[in-house]
PDB file of C-alpha atoms in Angstrom:
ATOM      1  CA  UNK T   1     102.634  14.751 -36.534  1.00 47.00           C
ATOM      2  CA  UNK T   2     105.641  14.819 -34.497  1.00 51.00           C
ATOM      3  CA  UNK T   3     105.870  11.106 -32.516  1.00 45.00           C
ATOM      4  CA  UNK T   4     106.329  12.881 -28.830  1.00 44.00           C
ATOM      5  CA  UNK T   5     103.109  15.041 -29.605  1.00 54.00           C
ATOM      6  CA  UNK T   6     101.458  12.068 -30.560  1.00 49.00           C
ATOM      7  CA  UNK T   7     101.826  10.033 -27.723  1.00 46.00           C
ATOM      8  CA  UNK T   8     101.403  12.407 -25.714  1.00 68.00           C
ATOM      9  CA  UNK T   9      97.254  13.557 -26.957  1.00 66.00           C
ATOM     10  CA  UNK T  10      97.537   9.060 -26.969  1.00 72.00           C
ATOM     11  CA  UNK T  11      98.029   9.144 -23.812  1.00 73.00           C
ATOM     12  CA  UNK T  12      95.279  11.945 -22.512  1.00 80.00           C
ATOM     13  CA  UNK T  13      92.600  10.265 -24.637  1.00 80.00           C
ATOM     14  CA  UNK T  14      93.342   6.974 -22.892  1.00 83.00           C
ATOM     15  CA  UNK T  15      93.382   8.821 -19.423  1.00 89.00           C
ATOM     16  CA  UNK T  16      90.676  10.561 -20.796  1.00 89.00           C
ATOM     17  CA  UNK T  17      88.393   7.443 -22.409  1.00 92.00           C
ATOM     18  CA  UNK T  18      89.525   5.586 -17.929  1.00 94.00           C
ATOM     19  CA  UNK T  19      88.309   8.655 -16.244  1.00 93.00           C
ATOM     20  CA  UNK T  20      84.999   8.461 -18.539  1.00 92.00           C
ATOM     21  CA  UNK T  21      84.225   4.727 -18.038  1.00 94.00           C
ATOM     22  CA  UNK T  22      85.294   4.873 -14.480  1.00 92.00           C
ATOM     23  CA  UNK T  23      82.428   7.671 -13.643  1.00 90.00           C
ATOM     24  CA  UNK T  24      79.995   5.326 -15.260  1.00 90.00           C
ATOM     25  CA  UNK T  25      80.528   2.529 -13.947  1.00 91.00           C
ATOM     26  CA  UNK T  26      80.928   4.077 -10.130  1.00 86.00           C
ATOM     27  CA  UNK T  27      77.796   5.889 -10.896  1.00 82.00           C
ATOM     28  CA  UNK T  28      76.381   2.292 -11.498  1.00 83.00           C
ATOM     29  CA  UNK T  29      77.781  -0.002  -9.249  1.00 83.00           C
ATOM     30  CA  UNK T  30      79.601   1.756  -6.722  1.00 79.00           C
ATOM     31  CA  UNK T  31      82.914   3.284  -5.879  1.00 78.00           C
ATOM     32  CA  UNK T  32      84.365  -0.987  -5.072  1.00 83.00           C
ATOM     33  CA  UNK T  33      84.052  -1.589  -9.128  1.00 89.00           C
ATOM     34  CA  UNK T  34      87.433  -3.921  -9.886  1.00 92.00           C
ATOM     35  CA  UNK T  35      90.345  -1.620 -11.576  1.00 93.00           C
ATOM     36  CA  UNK T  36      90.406  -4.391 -14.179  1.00 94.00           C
ATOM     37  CA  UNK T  37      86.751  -3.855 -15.128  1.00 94.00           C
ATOM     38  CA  UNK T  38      87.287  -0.478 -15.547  1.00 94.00           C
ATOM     39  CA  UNK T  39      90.313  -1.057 -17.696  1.00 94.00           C
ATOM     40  CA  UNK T  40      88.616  -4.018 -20.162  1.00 94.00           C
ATOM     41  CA  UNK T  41      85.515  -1.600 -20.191  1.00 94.00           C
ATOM     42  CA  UNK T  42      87.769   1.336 -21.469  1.00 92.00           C
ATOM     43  CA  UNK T  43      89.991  -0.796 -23.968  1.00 92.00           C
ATOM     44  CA  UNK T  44      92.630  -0.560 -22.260  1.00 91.00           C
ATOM     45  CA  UNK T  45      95.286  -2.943 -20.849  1.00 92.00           C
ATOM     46  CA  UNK T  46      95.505  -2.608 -16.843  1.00 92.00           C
ATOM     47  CA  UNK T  47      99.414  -1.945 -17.472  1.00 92.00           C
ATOM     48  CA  UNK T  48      97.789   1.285 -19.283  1.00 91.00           C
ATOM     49  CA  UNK T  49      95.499   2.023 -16.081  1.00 92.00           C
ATOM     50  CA  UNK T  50      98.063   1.699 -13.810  1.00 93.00           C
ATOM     51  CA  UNK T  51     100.407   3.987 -15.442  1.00 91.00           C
ATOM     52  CA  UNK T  52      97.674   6.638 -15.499  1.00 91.00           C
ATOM     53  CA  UNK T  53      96.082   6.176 -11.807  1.00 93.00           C
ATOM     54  CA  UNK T  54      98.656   3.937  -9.537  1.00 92.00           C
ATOM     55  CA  UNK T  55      95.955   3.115  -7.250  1.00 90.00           C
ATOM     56  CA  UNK T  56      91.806   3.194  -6.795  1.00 88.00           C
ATOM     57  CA  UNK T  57      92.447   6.874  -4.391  1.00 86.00           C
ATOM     58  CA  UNK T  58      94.182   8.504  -8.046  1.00 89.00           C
ATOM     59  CA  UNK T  59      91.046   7.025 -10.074  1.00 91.00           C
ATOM     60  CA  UNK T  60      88.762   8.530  -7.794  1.00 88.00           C
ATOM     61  CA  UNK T  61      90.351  12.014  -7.564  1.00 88.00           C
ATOM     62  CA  UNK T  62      90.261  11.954 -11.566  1.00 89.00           C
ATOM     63  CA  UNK T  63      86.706  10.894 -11.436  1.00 90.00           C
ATOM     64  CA  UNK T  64      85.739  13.370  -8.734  1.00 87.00           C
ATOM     65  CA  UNK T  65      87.296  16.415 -11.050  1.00 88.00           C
ATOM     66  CA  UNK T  66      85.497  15.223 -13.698  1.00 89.00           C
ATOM     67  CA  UNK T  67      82.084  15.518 -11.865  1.00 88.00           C
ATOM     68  CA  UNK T  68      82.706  18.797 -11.170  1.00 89.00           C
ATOM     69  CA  UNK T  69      84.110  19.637 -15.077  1.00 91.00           C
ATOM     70  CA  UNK T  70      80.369  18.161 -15.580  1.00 92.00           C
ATOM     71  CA  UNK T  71      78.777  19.920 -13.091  1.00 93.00           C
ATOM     72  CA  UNK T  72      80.294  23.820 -14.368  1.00 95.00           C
ATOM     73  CA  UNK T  73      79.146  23.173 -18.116  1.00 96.00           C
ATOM     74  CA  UNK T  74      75.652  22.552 -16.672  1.00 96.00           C
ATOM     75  CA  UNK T  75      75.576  25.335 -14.702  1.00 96.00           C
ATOM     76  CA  UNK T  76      77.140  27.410 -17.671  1.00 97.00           C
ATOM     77  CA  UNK T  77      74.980  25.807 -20.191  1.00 97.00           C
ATOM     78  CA  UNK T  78      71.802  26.032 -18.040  1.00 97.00           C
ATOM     79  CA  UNK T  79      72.571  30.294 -17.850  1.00 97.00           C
ATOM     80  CA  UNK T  80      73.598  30.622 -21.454  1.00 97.00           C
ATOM     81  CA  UNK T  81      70.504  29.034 -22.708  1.00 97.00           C
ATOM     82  CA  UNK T  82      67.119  29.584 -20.329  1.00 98.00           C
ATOM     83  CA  UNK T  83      65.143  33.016 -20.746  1.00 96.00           C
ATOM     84  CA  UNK T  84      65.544  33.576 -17.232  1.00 97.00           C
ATOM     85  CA  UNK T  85      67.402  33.006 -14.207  1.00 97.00           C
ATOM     86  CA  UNK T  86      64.745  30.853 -12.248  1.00 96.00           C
ATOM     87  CA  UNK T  87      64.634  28.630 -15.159  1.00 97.00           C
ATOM     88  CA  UNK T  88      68.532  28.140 -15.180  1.00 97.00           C
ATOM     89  CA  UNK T  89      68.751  27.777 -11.480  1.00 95.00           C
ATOM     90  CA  UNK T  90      65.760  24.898 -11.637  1.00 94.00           C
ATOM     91  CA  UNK T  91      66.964  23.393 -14.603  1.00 95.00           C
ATOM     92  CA  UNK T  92      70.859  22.945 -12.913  1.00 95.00           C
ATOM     93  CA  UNK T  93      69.262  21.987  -9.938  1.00 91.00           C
ATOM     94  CA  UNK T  94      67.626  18.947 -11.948  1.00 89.00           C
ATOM     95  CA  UNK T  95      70.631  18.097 -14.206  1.00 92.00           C
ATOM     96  CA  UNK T  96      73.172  18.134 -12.094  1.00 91.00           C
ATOM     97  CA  UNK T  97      71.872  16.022  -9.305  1.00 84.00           C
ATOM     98  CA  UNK T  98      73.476  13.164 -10.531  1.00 83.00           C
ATOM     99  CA  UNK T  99      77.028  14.232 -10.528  1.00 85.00           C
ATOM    100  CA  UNK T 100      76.775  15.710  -7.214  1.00 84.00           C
ATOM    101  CA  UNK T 101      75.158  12.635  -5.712  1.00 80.00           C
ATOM    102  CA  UNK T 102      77.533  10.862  -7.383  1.00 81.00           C
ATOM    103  CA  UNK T 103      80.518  13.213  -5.294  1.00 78.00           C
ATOM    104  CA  UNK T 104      78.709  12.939  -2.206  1.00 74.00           C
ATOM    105  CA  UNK T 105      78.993   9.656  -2.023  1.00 75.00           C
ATOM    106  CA  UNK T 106      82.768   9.508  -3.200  1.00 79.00           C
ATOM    107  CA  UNK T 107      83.439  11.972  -0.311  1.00 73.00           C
ATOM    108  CA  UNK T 108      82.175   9.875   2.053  1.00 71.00           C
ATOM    109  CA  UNK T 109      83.973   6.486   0.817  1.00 74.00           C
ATOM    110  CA  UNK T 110      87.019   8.012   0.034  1.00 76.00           C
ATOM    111  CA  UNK T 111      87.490  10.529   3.256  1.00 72.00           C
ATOM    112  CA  UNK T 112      91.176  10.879   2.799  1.00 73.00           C
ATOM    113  CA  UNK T 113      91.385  11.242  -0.862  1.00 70.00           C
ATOM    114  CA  UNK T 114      88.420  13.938  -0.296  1.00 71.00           C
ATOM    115  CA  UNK T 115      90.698  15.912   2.403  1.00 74.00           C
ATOM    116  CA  UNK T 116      93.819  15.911  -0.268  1.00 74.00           C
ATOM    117  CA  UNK T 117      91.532  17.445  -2.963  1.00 76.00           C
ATOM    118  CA  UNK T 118      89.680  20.026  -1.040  1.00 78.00           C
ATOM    119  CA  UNK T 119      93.157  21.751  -1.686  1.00 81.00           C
ATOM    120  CA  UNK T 120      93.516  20.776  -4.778  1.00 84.00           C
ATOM    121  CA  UNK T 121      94.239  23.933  -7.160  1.00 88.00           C
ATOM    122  CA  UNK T 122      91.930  22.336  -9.973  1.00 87.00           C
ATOM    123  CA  UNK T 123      89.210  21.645  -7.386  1.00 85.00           C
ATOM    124  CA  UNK T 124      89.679  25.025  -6.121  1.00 87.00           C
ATOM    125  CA  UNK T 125      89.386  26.778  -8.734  1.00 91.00           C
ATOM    126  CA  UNK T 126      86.383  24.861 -10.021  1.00 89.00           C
ATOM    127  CA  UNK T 127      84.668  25.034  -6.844  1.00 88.00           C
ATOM    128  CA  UNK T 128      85.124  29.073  -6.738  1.00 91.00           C
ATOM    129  CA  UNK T 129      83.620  29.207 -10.500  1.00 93.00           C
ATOM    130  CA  UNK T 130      81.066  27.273  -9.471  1.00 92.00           C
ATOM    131  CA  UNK T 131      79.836  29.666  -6.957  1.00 93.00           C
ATOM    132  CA  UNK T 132      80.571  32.370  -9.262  1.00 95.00           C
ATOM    133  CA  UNK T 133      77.805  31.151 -11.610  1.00 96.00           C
ATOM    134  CA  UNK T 134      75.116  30.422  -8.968  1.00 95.00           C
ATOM    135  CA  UNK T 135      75.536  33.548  -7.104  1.00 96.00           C
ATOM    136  CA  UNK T 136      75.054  35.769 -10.530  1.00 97.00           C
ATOM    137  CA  UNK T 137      72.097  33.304 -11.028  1.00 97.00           C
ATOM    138  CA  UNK T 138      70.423  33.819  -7.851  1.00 96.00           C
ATOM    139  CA  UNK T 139      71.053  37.653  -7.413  1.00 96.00           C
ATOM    140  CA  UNK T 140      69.182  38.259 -11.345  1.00 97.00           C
ATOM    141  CA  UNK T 141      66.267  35.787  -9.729  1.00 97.00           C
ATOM    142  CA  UNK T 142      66.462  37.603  -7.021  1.00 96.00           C
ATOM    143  CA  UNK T 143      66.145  41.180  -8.834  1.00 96.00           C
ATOM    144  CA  UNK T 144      63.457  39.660 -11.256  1.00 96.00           C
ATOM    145  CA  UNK T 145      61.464  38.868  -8.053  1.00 94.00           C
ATOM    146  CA  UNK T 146      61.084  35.122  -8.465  1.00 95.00           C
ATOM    147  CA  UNK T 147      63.837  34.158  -5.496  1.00 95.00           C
ATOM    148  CA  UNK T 148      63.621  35.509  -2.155  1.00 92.00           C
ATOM    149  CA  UNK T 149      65.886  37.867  -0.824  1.00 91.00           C
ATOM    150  CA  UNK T 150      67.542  36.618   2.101  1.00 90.00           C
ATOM    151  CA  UNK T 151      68.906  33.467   0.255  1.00 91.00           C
ATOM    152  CA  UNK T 152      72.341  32.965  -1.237  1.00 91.00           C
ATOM    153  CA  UNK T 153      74.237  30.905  -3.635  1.00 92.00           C
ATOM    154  CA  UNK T 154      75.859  29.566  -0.652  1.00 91.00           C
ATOM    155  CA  UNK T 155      72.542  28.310   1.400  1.00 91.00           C
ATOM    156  CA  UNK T 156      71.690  27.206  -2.297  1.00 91.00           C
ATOM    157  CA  UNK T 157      74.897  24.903  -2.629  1.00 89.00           C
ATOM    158  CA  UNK T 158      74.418  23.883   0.992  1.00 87.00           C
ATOM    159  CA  UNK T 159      70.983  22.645   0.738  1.00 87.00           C
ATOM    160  CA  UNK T 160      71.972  20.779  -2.388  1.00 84.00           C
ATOM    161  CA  UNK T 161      75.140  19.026  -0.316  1.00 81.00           C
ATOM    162  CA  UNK T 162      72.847  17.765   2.109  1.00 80.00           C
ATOM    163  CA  UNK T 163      70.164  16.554   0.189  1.00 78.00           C
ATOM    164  CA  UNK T 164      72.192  14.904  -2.197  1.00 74.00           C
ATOM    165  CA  UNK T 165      74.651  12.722   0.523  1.00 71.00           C
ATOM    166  CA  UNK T 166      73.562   9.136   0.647  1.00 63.00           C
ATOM    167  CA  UNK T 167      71.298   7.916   3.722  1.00 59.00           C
ATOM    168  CA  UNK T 168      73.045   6.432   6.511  1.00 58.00           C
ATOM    169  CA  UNK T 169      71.893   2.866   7.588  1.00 51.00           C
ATOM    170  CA  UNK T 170      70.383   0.101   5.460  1.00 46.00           C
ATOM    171  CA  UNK T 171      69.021   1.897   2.332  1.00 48.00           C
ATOM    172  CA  UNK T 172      70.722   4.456   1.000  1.00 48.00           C
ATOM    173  CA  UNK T 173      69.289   3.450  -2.460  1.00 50.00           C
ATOM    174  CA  UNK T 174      66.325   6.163  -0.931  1.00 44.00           C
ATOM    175  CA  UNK T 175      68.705   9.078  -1.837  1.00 50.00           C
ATOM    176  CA  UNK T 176      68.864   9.082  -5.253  1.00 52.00           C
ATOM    177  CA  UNK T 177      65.239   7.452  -5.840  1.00 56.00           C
ATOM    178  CA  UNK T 178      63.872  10.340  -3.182  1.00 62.00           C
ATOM    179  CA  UNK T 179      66.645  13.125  -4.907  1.00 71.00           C
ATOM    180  CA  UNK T 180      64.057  14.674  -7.344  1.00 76.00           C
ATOM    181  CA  UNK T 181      61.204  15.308  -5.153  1.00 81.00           C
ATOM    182  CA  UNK T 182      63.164  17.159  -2.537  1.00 81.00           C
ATOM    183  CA  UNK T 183      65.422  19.205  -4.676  1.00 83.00           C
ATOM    184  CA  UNK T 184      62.028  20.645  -6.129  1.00 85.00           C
ATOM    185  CA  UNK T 185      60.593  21.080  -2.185  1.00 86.00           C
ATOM    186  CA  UNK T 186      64.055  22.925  -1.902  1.00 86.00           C
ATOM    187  CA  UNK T 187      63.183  24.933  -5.093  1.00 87.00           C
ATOM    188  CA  UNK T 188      59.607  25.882  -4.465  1.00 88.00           C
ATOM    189  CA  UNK T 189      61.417  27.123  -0.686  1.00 87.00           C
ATOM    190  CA  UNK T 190      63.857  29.382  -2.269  1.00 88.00           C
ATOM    191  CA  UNK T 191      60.315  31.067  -4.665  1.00 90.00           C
ATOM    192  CA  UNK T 192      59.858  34.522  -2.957  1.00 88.00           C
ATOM    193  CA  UNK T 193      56.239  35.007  -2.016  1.00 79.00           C
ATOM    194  CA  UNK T 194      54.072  37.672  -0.502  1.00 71.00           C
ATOM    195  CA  UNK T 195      53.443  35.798   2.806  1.00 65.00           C
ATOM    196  CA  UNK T 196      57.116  34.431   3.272  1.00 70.00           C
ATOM    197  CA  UNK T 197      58.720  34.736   6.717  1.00 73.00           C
ATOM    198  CA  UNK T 198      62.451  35.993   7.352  1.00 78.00           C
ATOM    199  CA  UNK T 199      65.084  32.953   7.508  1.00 77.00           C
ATOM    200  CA  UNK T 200      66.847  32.097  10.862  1.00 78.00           C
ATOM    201  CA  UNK T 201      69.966  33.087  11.478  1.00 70.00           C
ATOM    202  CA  UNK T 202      73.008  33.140  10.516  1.00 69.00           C
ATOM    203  CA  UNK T 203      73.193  33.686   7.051  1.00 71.00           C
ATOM    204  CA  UNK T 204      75.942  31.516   4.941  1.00 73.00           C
ATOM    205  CA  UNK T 205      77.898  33.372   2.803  1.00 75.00           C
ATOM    206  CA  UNK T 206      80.301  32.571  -0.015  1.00 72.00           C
ATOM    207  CA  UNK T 207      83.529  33.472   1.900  1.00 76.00           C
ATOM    208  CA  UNK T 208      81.817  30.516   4.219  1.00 74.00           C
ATOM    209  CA  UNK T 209      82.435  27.798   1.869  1.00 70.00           C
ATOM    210  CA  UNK T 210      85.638  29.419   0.553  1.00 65.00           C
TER     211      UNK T 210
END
């Protein structure tokens, strides 16, 4: 293998192997876990860590991304492999809880590194597949007759952001022990049934959140 090409796949499976032990370990203990812990924890020297995130705001962008990297292959796998659209929707609903708790909370302790990357291309163009995937989801619910009609992928995604954002005050530990039982009262709202009402308006669209 030629040396430069080998350094340089060295080098992304070390920034790799951080990014992987840093959403751990945040996911764990919080977004104030030491840079050195993160670096002994990942085998790597913090010379190495350094090179590859120059501060905790780079770390967290990488580890944001990589929630979202997590949160598309759920959403993709979720589609690929359930007989039918309600079952993908609830079963991304479930599985991806965790990484977009785990975002919330990132967004709200890192508020500056959170306003660089909402124009970040990468986030971007994650976000927009994203929405892609949930919108085909809940339009074949939707003509299958198990999602009612006046919901989108964007109220969807909404819901989800505010459920999932931790609790302000003295226990926010609530949110992700109290995360399961809403997100299936949000579910069981979205079910279309004979005797359900017309939403309030507005209606959120996609071009909304865009």
């Amino acid at each position: 293998m030629n040396p430069d090409r080998k350094l340089r796949a060295d080098a992304q499976l070390n920034r790799e192997q951080i990014i992987a032990v840093a959403h751990a370990l945040i996911a764990e203990h919080g977004a104030d876990v030491p840079m050195e812990e993160v670096a002994r924890r990942a085998g790597v020297s913090t010379g190495t860590l350094y090179r590859r995130f120059p501060n905790r705001h780079e770390l967290i962008r990488g580890v944001a991304l990589n929630s979202f990297h997590q949160v598309i292959a759920i959403a993709r796998t979720a589609e690929d492999e359930e007989p039918d659209a309600w079952t993908a929707l609830t079963r991304f609903v479930r599985e991806a809880g965790g990484d977009l708790r785990l975002a919330a909370g990132l967004a709200m302790r890192f508020a500056g590194t959170w306003a660089t990357l909402r124009d970040d291309p990468e986030n971007l163009r994650l976000r927009a597949l994203l929405l892609k995937i949930l919108d085909r989801l809940i339009r074949r619910a939707q003509t299958d007759g198990t999602v009612r009609n006046d919901v989108s992928a964007a109220d969807l995604s909404m819901m989800m952001a505010l459920l999932l954002r931790p609790m302000p005050g003295p226990q926010p530990d609530l949110t992700p022990t109290g995360a399961g039982r809403y997100l299936a009262l949000m579910l069981e709202g979205l079910r279309a049934h004979p005797a359900t009402g017309p939403l309030p308006a507005p209606e959120i669209t996609l071009a909304d959140l865009r």
